[in-house]
CSV table of C-alpha atoms in Angstrom, one decimal:
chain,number,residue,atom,x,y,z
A,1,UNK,CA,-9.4,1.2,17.5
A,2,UNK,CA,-10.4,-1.7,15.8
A,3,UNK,CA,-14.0,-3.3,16.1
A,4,UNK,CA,-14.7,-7.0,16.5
A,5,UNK,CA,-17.2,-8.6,14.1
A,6,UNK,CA,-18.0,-12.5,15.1
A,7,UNK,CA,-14.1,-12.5,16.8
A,8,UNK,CA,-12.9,-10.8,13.8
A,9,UNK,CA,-11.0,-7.7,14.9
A,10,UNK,CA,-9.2,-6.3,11.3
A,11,UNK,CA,-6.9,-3.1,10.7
A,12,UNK,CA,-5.4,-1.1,8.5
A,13,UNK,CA,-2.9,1.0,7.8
A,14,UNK,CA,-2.9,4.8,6.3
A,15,UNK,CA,0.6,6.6,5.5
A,16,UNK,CA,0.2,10.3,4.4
A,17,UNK,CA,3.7,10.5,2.6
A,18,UNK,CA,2.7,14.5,2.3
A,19,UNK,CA,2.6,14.6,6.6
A,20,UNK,CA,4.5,11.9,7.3
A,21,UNK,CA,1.9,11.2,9.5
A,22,UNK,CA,0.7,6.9,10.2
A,23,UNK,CA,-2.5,6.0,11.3
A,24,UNK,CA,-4.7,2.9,11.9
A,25,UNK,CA,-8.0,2.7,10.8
A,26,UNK,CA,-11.2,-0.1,11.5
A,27,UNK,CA,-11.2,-2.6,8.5
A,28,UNK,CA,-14.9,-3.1,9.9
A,29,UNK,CA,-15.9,-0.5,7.3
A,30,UNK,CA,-15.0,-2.6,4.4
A,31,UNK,CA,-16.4,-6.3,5.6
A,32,UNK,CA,-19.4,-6.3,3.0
A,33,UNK,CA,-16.1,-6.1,0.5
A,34,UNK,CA,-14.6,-9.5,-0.3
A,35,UNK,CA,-11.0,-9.1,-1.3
A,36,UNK,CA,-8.4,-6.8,-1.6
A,37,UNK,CA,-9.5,-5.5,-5.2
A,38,UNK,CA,-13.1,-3.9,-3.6
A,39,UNK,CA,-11.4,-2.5,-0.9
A,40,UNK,CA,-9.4,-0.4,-3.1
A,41,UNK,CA,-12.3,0.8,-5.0
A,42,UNK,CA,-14.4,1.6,-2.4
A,43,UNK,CA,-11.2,3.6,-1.1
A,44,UNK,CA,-11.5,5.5,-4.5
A,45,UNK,CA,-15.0,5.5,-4.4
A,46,UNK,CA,-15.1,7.8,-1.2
A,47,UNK,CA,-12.3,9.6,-1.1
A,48,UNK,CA,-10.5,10.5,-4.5
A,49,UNK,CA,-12.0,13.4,-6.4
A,50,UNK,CA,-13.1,12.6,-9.9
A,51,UNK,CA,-11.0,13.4,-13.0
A,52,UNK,CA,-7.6,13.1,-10.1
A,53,UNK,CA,-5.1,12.1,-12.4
A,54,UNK,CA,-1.7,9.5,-11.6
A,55,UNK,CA,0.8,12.0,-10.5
A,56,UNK,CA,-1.7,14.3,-8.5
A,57,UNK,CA,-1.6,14.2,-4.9
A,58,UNK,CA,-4.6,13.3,-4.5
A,59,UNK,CA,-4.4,10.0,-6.1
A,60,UNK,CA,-3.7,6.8,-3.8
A,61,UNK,CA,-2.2,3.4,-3.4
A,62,UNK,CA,-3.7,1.1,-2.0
A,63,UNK,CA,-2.4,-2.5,-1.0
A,64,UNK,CA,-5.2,-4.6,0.1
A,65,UNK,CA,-4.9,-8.3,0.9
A,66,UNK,CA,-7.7,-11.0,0.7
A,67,UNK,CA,-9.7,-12.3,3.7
A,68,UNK,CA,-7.9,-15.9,3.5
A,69,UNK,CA,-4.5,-13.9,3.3
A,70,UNK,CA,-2.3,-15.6,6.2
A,71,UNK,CA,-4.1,-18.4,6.5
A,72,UNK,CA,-2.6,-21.0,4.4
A,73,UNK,CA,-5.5,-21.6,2.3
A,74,UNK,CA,-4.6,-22.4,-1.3
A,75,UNK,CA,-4.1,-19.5,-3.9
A,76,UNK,CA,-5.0,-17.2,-1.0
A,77,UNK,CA,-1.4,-15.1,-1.2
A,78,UNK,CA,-2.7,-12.3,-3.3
A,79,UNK,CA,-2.4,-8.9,-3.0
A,80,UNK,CA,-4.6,-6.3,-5.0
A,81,UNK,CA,-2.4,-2.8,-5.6
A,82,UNK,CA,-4.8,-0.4,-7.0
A,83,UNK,CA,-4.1,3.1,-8.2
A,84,UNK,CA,-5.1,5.7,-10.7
A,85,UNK,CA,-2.4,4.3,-13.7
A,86,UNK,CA,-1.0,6.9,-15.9
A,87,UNK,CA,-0.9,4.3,-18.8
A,88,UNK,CA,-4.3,5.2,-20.5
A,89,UNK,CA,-4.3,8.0,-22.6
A,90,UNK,CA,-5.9,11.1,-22.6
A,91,UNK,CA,-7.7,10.2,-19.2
A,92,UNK,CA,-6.1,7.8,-16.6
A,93,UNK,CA,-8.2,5.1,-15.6
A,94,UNK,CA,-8.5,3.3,-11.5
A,95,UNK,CA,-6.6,-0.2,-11.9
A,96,UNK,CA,-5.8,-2.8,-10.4
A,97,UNK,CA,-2.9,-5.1,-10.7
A,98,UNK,CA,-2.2,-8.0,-8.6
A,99,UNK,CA,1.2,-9.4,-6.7
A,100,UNK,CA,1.8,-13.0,-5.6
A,101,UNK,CA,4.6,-13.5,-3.2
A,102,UNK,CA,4.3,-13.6,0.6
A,103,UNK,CA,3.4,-9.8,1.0
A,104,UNK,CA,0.2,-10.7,1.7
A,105,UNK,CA,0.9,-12.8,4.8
A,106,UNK,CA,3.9,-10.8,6.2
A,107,UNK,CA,0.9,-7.5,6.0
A,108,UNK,CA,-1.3,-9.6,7.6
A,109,UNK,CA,0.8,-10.9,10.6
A,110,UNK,CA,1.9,-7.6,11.1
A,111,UNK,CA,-1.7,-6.6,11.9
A,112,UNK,CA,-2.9,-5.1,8.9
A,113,UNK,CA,-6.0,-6.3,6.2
A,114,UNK,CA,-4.7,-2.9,3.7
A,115,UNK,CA,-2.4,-0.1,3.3
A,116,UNK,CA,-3.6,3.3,1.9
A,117,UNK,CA,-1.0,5.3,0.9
A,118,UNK,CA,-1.4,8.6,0.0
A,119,UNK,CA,0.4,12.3,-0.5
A,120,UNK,CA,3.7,12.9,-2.2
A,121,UNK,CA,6.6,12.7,-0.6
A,122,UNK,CA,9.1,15.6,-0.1
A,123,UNK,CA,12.3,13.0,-0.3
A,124,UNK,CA,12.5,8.9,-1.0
A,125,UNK,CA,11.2,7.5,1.8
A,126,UNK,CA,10.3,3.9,2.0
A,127,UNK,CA,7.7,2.5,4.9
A,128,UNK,CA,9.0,0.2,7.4
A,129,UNK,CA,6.3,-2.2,9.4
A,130,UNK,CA,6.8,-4.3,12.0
A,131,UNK,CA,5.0,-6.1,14.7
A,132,UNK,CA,1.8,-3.7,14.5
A,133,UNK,CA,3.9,-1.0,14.0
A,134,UNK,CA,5.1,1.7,11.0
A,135,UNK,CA,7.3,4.1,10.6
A,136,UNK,CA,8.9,6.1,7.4
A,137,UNK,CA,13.0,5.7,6.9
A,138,UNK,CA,14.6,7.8,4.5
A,139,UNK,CA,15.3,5.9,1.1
A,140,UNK,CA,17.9,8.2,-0.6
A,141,UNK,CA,20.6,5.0,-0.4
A,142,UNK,CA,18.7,3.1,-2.6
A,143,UNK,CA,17.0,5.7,-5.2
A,144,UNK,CA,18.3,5.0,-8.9
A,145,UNK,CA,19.2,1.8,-8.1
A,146,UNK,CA,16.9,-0.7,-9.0
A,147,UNK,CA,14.3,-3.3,-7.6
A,148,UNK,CA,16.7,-6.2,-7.1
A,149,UNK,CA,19.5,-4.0,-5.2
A,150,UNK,CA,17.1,-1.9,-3.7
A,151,UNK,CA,15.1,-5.0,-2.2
A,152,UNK,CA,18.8,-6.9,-0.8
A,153,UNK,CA,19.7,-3.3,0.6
A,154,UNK,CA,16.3,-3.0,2.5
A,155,UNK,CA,16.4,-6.7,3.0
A,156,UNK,CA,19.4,-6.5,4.4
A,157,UNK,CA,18.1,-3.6,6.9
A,158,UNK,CA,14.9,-5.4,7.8
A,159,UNK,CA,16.2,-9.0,8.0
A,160,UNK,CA,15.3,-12.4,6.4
A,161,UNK,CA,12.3,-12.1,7.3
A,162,UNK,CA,10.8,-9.4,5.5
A,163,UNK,CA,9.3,-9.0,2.2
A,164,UNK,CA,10.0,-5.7,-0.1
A,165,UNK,CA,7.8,-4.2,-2.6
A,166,UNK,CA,9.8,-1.9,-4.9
A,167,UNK,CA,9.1,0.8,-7.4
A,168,UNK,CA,12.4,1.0,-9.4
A,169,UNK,CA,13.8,3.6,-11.7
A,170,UNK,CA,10.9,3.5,-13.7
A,171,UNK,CA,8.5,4.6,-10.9
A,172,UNK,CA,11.2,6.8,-9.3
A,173,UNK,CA,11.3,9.0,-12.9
A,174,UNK,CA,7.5,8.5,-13.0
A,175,UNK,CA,7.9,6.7,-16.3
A,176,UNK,CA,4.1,5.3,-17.1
């Protein structure tokens, strides 16, 4: 369960794509970090081996949003996604790459500061979360089809209201 710190009480989200299994963690951990790009490394920092490279299992994903996210302070929509990328060559390098949108506040008013994904999936699958709660849906109706089709279908599914971050073909076919 989540801890409070001065009437903060944060938490995140962990999806093991390998187990299937969807846990919540204590943001409390990761205070001293400001903003969604130090969460992510310190993620890395502890827990992914060195030399892991972008298509090993062992490599993660992690969507972290800043600590203004939600609040409707300006420029405060942001989130960090930060990964091993496989687009340096001959090592891959930790990254980070930033999204605008309203995914920031829509993962924060569903409860959540980050989301650490991690594993390798057996089949598409694509991670639903709602009100505090996350489950995995099977994805096989929208694989090859693109981002803008793939985000009306799941849109669609989900309702106005939800936002939709999508790979694509190119991230399907692990294309770097």
């Amino acid at each position: 369960m989540a801890r409070k710190f001065g009437g903060y009480q944060g938490k995140g989200l962990r999806v093991n794509l390998s187990t299937g299994r969807i846990t919540v963690e204590d943001t409390y951990q990761y205070l001293d970090l400001i903003g969604g790009t130090g969460l992510g490394y310190k993620v890395f920092w502890d827990e992914v081996p060195p030399k892991t490279r972008a298509y090993d299992e062992a490599n993660k994903i992690v969507f972290a949003v800043g600590p203004l996210a939600g609040t409707g302070a300006l420029c405060s929509g942001r989130t960090a996604v930060t990964t091993i990328m496989p687009v340096s060559w001959p090592q891959h390098l930790i990254g980070s790459g930033h999204m605008g949108g309203n995914f920031a506040e829509h993962l924060k008013y569903a409860g959540y500061d980050f989301l650490i994904i991690e594993g390798k999936a057996e089949r598409p699958v694509w991670l639903h979360v709602r009100d505090g709660k996350a489950w995995l849906k099977d994805a096989s109706h929208v694989w090859g089809q693109g981002t803008r089709r793939t985000t009306r279908v799941i849109s669609e599914e989900v309702g106005a209201d939800g936002t939709v971050a999508a790979i694509g073909p190119a991230g399907e076919n692990l294309v770097p």
